[in-house]
Tab-separated table of C-alpha atoms in Angstrom:
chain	number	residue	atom	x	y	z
A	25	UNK	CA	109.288	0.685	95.902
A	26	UNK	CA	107.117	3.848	94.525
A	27	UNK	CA	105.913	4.484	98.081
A	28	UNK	CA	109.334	4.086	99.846
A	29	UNK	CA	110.816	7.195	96.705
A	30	UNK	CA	107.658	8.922	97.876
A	31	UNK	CA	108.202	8.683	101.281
A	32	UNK	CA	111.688	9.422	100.832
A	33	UNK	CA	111.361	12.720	98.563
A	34	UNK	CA	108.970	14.014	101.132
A	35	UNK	CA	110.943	13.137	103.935
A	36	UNK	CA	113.763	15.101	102.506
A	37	UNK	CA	111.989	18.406	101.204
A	38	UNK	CA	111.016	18.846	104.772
A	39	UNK	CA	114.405	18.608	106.064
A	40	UNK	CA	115.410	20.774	103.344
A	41	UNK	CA	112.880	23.534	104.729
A	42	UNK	CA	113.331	23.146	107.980
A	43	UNK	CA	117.179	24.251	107.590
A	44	UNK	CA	115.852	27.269	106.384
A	45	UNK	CA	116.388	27.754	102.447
A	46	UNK	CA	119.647	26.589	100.457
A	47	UNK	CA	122.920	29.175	100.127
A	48	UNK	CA	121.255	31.273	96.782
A	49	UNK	CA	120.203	34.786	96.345
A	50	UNK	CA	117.260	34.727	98.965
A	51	UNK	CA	117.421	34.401	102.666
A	52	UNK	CA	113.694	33.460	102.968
A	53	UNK	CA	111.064	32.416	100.402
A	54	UNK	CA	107.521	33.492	99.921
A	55	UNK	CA	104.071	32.226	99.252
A	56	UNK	CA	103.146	30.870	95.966
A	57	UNK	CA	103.560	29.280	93.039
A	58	UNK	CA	105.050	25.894	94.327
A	59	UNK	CA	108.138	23.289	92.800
A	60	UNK	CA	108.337	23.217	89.399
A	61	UNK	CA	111.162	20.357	89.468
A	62	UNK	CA	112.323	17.872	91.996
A	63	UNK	CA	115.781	16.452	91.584
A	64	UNK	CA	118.942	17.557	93.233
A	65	UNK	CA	118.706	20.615	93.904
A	66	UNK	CA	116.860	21.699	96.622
A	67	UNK	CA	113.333	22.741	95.860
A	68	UNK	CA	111.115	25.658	98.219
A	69	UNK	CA	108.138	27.540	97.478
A	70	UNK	CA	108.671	30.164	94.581
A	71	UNK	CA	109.227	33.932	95.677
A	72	UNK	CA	106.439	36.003	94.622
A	73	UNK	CA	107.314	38.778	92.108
A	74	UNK	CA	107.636	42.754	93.058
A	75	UNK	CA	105.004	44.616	91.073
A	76	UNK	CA	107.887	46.910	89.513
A	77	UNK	CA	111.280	46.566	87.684
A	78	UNK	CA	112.111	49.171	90.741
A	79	UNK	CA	111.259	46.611	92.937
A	80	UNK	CA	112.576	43.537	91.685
A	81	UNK	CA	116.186	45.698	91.591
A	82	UNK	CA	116.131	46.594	95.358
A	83	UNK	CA	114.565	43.277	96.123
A	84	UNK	CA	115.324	42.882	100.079
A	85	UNK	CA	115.443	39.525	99.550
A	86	UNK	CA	118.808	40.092	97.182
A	87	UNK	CA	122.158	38.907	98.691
A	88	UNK	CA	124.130	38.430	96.238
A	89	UNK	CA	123.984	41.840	93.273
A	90	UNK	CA	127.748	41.666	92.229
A	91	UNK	CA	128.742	38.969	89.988
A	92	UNK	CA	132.273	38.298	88.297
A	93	UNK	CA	131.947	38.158	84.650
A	94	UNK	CA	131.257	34.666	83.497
A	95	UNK	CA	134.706	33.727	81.960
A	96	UNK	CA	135.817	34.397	85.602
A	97	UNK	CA	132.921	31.854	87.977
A	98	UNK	CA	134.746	29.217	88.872
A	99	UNK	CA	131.296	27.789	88.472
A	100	UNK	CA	131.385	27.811	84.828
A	101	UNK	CA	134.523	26.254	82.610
A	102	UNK	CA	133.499	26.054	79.550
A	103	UNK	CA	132.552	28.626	76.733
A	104	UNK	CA	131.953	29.081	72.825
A	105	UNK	CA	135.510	30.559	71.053
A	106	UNK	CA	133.488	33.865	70.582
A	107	UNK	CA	132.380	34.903	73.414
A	108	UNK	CA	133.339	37.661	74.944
A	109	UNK	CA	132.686	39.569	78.298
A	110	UNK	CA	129.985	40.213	80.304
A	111	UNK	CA	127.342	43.114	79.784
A	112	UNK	CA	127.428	44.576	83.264
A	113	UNK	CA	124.126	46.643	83.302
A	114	UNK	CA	122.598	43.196	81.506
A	115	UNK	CA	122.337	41.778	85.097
A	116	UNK	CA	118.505	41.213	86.628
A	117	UNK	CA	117.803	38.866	89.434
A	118	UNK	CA	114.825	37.071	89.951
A	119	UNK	CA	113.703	33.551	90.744
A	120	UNK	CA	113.315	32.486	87.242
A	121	UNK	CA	113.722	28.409	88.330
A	122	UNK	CA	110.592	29.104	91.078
A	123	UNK	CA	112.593	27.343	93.900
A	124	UNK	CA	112.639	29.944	96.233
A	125	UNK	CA	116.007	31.298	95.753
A	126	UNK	CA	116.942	34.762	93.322
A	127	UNK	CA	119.380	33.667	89.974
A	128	UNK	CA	120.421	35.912	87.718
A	129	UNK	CA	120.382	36.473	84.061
A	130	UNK	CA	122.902	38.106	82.606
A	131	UNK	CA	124.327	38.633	78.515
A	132	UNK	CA	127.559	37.896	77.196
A	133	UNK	CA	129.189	39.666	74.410
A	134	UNK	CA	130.139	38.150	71.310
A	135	UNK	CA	133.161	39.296	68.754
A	136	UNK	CA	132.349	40.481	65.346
A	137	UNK	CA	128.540	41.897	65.722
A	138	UNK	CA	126.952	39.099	66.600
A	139	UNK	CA	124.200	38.699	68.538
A	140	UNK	CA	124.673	38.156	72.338
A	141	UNK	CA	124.349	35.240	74.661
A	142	UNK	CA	121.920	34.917	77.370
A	143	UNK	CA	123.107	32.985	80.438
A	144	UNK	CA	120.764	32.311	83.519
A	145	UNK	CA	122.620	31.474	86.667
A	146	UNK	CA	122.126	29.703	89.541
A	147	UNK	CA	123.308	29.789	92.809
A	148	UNK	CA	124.616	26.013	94.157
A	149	UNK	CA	125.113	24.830	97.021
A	150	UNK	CA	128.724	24.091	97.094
A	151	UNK	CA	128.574	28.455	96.918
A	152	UNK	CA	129.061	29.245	92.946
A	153	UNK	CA	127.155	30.433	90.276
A	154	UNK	CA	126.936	27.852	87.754
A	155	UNK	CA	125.012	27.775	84.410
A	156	UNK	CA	121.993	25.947	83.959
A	157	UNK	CA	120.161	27.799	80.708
A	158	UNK	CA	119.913	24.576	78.551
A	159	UNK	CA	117.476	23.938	81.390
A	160	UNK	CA	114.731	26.372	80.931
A	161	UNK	CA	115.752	28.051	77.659
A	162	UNK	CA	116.563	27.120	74.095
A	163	UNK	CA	117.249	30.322	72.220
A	164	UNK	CA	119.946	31.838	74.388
A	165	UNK	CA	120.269	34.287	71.619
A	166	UNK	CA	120.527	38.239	72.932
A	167	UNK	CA	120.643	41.568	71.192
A	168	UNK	CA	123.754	42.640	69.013
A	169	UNK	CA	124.407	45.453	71.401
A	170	UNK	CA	122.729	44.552	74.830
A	171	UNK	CA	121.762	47.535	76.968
A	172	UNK	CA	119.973	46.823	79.982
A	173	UNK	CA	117.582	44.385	81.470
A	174	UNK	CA	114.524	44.608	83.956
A	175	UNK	CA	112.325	41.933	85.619
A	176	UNK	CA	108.867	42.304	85.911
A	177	UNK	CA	106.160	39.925	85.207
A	178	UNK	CA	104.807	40.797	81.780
A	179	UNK	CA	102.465	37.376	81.256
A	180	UNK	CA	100.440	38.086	84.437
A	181	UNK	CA	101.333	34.132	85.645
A	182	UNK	CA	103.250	35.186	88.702
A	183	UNK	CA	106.417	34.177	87.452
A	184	UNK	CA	109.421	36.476	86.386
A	185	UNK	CA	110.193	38.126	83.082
A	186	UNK	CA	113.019	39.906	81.616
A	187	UNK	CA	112.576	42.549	79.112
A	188	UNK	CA	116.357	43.390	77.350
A	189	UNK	CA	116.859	46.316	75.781
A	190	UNK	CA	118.801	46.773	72.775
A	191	UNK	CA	120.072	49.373	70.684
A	192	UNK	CA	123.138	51.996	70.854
A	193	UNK	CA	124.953	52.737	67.268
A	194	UNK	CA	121.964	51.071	65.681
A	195	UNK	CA	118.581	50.321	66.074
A	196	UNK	CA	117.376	46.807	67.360
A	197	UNK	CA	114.385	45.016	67.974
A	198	UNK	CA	113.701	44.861	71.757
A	199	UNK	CA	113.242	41.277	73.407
A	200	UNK	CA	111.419	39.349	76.115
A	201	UNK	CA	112.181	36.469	77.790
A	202	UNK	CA	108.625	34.703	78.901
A	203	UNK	CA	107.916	32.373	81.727
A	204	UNK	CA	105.522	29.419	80.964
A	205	UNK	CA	102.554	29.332	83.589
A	206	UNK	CA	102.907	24.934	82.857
A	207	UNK	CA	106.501	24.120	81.926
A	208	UNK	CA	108.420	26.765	83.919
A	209	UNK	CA	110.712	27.574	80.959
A	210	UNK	CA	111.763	31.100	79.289
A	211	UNK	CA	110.742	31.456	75.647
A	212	UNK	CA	112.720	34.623	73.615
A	213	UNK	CA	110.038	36.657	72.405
A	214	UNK	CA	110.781	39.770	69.624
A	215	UNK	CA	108.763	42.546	70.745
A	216	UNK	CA	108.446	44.619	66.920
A	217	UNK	CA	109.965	47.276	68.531
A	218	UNK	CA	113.191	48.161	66.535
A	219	UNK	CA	114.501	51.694	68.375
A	220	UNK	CA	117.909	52.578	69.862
A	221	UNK	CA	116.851	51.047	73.364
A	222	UNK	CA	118.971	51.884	76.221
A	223	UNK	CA	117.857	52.240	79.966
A	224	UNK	CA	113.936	50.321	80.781
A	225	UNK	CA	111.904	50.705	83.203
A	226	UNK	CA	108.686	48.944	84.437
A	227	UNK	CA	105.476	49.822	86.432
A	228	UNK	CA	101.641	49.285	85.779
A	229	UNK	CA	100.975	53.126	85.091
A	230	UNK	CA	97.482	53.013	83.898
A	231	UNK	CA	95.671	50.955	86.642
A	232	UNK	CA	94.902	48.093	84.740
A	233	UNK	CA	97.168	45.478	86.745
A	234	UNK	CA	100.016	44.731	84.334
A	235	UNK	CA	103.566	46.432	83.623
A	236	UNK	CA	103.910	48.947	81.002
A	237	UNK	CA	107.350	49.913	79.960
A	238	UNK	CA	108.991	53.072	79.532
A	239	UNK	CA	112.596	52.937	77.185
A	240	UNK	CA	114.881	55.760	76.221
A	241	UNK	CA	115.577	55.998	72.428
A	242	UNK	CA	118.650	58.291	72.078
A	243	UNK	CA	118.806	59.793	68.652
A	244	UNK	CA	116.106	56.996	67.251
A	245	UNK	CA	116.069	57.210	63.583
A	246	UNK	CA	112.970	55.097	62.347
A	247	UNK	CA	111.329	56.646	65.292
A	248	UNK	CA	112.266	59.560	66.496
A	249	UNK	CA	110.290	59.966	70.519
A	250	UNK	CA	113.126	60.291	72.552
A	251	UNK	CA	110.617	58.518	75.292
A	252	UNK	CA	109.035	55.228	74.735
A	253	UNK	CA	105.958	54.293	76.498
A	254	UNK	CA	105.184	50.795	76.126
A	255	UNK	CA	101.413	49.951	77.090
A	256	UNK	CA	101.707	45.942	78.234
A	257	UNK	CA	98.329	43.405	77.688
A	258	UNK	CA	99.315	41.260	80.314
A	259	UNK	CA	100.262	38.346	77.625
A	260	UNK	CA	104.080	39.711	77.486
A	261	UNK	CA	103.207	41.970	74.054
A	262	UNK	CA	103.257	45.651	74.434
A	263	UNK	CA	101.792	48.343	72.206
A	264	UNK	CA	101.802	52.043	71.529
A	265	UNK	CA	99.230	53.540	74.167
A	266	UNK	CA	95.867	54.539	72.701
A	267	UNK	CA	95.824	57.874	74.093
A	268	UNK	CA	98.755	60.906	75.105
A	269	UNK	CA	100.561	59.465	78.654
A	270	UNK	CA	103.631	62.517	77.974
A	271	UNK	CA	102.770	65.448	77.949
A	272	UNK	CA	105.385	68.656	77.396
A	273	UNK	CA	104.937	71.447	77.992
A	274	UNK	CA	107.541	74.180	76.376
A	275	UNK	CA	109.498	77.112	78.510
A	276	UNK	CA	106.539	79.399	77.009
A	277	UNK	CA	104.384	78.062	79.790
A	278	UNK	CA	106.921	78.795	82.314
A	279	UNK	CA	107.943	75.261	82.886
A	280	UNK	CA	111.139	73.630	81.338
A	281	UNK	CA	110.931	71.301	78.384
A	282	UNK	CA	111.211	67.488	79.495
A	283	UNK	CA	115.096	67.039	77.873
A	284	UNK	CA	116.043	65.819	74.732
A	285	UNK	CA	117.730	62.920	73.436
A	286	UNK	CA	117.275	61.184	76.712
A	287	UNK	CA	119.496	57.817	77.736
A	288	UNK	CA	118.014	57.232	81.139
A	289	UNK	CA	114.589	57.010	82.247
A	290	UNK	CA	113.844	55.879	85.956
A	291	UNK	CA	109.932	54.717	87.349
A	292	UNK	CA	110.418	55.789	90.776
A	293	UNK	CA	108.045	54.918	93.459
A	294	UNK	CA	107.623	57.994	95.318
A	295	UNK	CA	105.641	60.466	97.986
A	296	UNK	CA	102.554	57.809	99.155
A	297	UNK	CA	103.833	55.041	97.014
A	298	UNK	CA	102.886	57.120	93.865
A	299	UNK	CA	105.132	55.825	90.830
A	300	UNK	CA	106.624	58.831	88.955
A	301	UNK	CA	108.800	58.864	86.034
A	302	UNK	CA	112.389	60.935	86.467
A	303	UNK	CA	114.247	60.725	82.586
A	304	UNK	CA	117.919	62.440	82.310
A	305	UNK	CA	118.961	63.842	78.634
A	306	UNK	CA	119.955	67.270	77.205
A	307	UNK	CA	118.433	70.428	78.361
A	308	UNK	CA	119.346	73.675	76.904
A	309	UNK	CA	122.898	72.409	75.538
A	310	UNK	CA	123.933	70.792	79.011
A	311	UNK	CA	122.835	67.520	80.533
A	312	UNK	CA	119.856	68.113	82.586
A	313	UNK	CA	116.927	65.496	84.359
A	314	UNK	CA	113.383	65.968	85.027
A	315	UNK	CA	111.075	64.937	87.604
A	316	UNK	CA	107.661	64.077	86.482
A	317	UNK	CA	104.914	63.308	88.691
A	318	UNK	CA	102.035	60.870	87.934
A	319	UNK	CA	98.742	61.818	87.635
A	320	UNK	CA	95.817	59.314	87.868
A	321	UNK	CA	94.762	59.642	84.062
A	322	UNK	CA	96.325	60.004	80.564
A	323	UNK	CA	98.158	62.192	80.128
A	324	UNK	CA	99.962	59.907	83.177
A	325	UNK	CA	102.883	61.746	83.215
A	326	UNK	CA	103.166	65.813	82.375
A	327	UNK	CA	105.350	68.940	83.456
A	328	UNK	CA	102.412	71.239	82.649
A	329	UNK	CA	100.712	71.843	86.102
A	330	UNK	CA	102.938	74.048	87.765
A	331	UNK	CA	100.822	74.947	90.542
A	332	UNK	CA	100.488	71.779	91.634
A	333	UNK	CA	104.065	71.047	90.695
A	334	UNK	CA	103.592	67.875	88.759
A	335	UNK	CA	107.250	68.631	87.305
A	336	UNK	CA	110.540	69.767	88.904
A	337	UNK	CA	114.003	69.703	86.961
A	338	UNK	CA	116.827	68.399	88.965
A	339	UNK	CA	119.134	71.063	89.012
A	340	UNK	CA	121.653	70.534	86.587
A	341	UNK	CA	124.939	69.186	88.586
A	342	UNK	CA	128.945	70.234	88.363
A	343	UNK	CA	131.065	67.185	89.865
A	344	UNK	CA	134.259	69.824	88.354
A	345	UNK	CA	134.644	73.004	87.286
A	346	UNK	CA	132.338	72.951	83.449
A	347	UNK	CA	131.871	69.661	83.560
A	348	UNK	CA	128.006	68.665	84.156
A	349	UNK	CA	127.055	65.253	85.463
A	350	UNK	CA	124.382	62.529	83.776
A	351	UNK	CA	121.928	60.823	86.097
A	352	UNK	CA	123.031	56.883	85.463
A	353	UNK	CA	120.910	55.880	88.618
A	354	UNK	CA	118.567	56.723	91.030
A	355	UNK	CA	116.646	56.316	94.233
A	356	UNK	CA	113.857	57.305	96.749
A	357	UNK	CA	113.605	56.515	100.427
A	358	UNK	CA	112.356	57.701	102.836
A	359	UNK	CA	113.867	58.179	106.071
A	360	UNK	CA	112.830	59.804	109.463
A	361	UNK	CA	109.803	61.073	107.896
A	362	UNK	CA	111.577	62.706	104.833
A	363	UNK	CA	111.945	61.268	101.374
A	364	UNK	CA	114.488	62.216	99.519
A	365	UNK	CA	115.782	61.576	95.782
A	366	UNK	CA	119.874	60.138	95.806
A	367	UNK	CA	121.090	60.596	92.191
A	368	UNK	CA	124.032	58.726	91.220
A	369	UNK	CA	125.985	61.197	88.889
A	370	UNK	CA	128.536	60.588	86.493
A	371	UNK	CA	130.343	63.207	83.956
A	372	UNK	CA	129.955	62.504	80.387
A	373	UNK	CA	133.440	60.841	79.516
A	374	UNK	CA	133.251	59.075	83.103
A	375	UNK	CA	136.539	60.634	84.860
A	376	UNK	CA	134.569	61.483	88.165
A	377	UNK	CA	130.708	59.665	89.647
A	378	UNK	CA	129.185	60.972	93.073
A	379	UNK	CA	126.073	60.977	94.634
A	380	UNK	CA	123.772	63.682	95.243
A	381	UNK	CA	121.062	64.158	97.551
A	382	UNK	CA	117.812	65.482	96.602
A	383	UNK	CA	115.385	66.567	99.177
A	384	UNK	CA	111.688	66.517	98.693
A	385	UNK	CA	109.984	68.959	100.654
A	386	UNK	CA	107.348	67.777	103.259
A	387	UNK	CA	104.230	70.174	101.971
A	388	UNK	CA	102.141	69.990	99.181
A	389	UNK	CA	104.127	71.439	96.613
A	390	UNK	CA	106.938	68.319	96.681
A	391	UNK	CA	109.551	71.100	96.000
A	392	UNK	CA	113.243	70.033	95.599
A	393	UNK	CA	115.546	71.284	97.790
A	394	UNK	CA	119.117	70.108	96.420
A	395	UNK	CA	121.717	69.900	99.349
A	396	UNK	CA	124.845	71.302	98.934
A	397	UNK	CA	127.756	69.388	98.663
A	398	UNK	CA	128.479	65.406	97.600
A	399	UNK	CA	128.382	62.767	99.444
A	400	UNK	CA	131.786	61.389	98.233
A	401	UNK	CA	134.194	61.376	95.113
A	402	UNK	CA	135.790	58.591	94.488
A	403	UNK	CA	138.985	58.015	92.611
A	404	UNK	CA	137.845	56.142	89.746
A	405	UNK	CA	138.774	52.764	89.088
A	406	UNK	CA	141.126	51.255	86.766
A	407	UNK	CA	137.996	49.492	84.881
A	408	UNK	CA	135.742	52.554	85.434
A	409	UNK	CA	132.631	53.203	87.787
A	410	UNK	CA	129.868	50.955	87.904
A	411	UNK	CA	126.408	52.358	86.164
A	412	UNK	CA	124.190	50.718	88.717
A	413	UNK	CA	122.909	50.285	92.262
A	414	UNK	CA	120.147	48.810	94.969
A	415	UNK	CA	119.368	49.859	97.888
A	416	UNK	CA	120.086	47.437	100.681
A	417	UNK	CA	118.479	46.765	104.218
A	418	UNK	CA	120.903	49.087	105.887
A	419	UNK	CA	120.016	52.166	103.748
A	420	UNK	CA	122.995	51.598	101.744
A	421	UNK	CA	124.035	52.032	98.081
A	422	UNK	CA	125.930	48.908	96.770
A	423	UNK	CA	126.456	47.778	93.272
A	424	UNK	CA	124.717	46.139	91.031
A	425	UNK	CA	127.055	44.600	88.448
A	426	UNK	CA	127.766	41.569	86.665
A	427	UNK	CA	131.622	42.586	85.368
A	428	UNK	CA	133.401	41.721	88.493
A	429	UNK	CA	136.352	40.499	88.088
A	430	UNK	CA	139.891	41.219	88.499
A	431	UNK	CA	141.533	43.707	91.673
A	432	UNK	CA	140.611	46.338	90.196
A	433	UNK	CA	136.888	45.382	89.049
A	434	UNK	CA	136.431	44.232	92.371
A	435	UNK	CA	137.649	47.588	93.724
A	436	UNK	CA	134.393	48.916	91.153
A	437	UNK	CA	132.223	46.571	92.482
A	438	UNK	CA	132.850	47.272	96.235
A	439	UNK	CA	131.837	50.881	95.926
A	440	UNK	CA	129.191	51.658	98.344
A	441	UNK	CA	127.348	55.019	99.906
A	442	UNK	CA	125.708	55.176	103.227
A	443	UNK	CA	122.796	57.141	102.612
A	444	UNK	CA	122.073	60.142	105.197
């Protein structure tokens, strides 16, 4: 009897792989890792993991970035009496079951300042997103005020991890959710880092193989860096770096300051692959952002070589007449030989978004050249613009959003630019 469930097992995971991957978030798998469970769902190699939170979000392998919040999945019927809504910039994708197809993990509010609740979703084969959390995590506990969440892989086992950042009003501690290298489950992990967290970003910046982290802390009161830079061990814990990697330099030195109070910080692979650090606050009383580029030793990032233009502000940008724009998301690529910087813009009190393009100059001093004009204006939605992006295969802009529900969500989350 064991050999005929044996044979049988095997003979199905072949069929399974020779159609060619189930209906989830990937349309092919990778090399690695290997099954973690075998039951009924259908089991392929795990996808390896993109060496940046960059990465994971423009994943190529992503089909599926736009999710209805989870009251709305028909996947999904039943829910505690306090829940909520969806966070929409709480959505990261990655293939946190290592089957070989992308889920998601997203956070749902709950009433009365209480903390969060995580949901990881998978994609089934009947074509729905259904929740299996119980299944590789206990604590499904989130932040109080959830503010945005990256994938990387902090523990160095080749798996996926989620970094949340929390904040807004208040300070909170920051969280990660951990992969086991045996078990294949997520353990919630408080990082000691109490700040105002609100965008995250993750690259290895100092060479040594694992992702550090750099957070925004708007108007941090217990600290007070405007700019986090989390140095990671490669064992999911992160410290304060040993040595300077931000350096300013003040308007003295004929360079603008790196803005204050900054919300959004972007790790942007860049000219040769380089990984440079763009970060959008207040500069001189208006909104202004700041392109940093990295330099192969601490201080790793610095606006203080001018000559060799290691810093460039992005102009500051009008959408209407007085009203200057935030950067809420942004991009490189590179196309027909020219790379060029798209910066999703939004005013302050989100009436009007566009997208701007940035070019980068093809000699060595990486100037940017901003292009007049917009690419388009679109009439806002009923339920407001969405805050984020990926870049697709066809060099297009589409959302990245896990509030989609409703005509006029849906209307959000169809937004799209073709880049040019």
């Amino acid at each position: 009897m064991e050999s005929l469930k044996s044979f049988l097992t095997l003979l199905i995971t072949a069929t399974l792989l020779g159609c060619g991957g189930g209906g989830g978030g990937s349309s092919s798998s990778a090399a690695g890792g290997g099954p973690q469970y075998v039951d009924s769902w259908p089991i392929y190699s795990a996808l390896s993991v993109p060496a940046t939170s960059y990465g994971n979000k423009n994943d190529a392998r992503i089909l599926r970035s736009q999710i209805d919040d989870i009251k709305s999945l028909p996947g999904i019927t039943s829910f505690d009496a306090d829940e909520t809504h969806s966070v929409p910039t709480s959505l990261t994708l990655g293939d946190f079951y290592h089957e070989g197809q992308l889920s998601a993990f997203v956070v749902v509010n709950r009433s009365a300042g209480q903390a969060g609740k995580i949901y990881f979703l998978r994609w089934k084969d009947d074509a729905k997103w259904v929740d299996d959390t119980s299944r590789i995590l206990s604590n499904r506990n989130a932040c109080v005020t959830s503010q945005f969440a990256i994938t990387a892989d902090f523990n160095h086992d080749g798996k996926p991890d989620v970094f949340l950042s929390c904040g807004g009003s208040s300070e909170e501690q920051q969280l990660v959710f951990l992969s086991s290298p045996t078990t294949g489950a997520y353990t919630r992990v408080n990082t000691g880092i109490t700040v105002k967290g609100n965008r995250a970003a993750a690259a290895d910046l100092d060479g040594d193989s694992y992702p550090d982290i750099v957070v925004s802390n708007k108007d941090g009161v217990s600290n007070t860096s405007s700019i986090l830079v989390l140095k990671g061990s490669g064992t999911g814990t992160f410290s304060a770096p040993s040595s300077t990697w931000l350096s300013n330099c003040s308007t003295s030195a004929g360079v603008p300051e790196i803005p204050t109070h900054v919300d959004q910080v972007f790790l942007v692979p860049t000219v040769g692959g380089r990984t440079d650090l763009i970060v959008s606050g207040e500069l001189s009383g208006a909104k202004g952002q700041m392109w940093l580029r990295n330099q192969s030793a601490a201080p790793y990032f610095t606006n203080c070589a001018q000559t060799a233009s290691s810093a460039k502000p992005f102009p500051t940008v009008s959408l209407v007449s007085g009203s200057d724009a935030v950067l809420v998301d942004l991009f490189y690529v590179s196309m027909s030989g020219v790379g060029n910087f798209y910066g999703y813009m939004q005013t302050a009190d989100g009436a009007y978004a566009s997208l701007k393009k940035l070019e980068v100059q093809s000699d060595s001093t990486l100037n940017l050249n901003l292009l007049p004009g917009v690419f388009s204006a679109p009439t806002k939605p009923a339920t407001g613009f969405p805050s984020m992006f990926r870049v697709n295969a066809s060099n297009q802009l589409i959302t990245y959003d896990s509030g989609c529900s409703g005509t006029a969500s849906s209307t959000r989350c169809g937004l799209t630019f073709a880049l040019q």
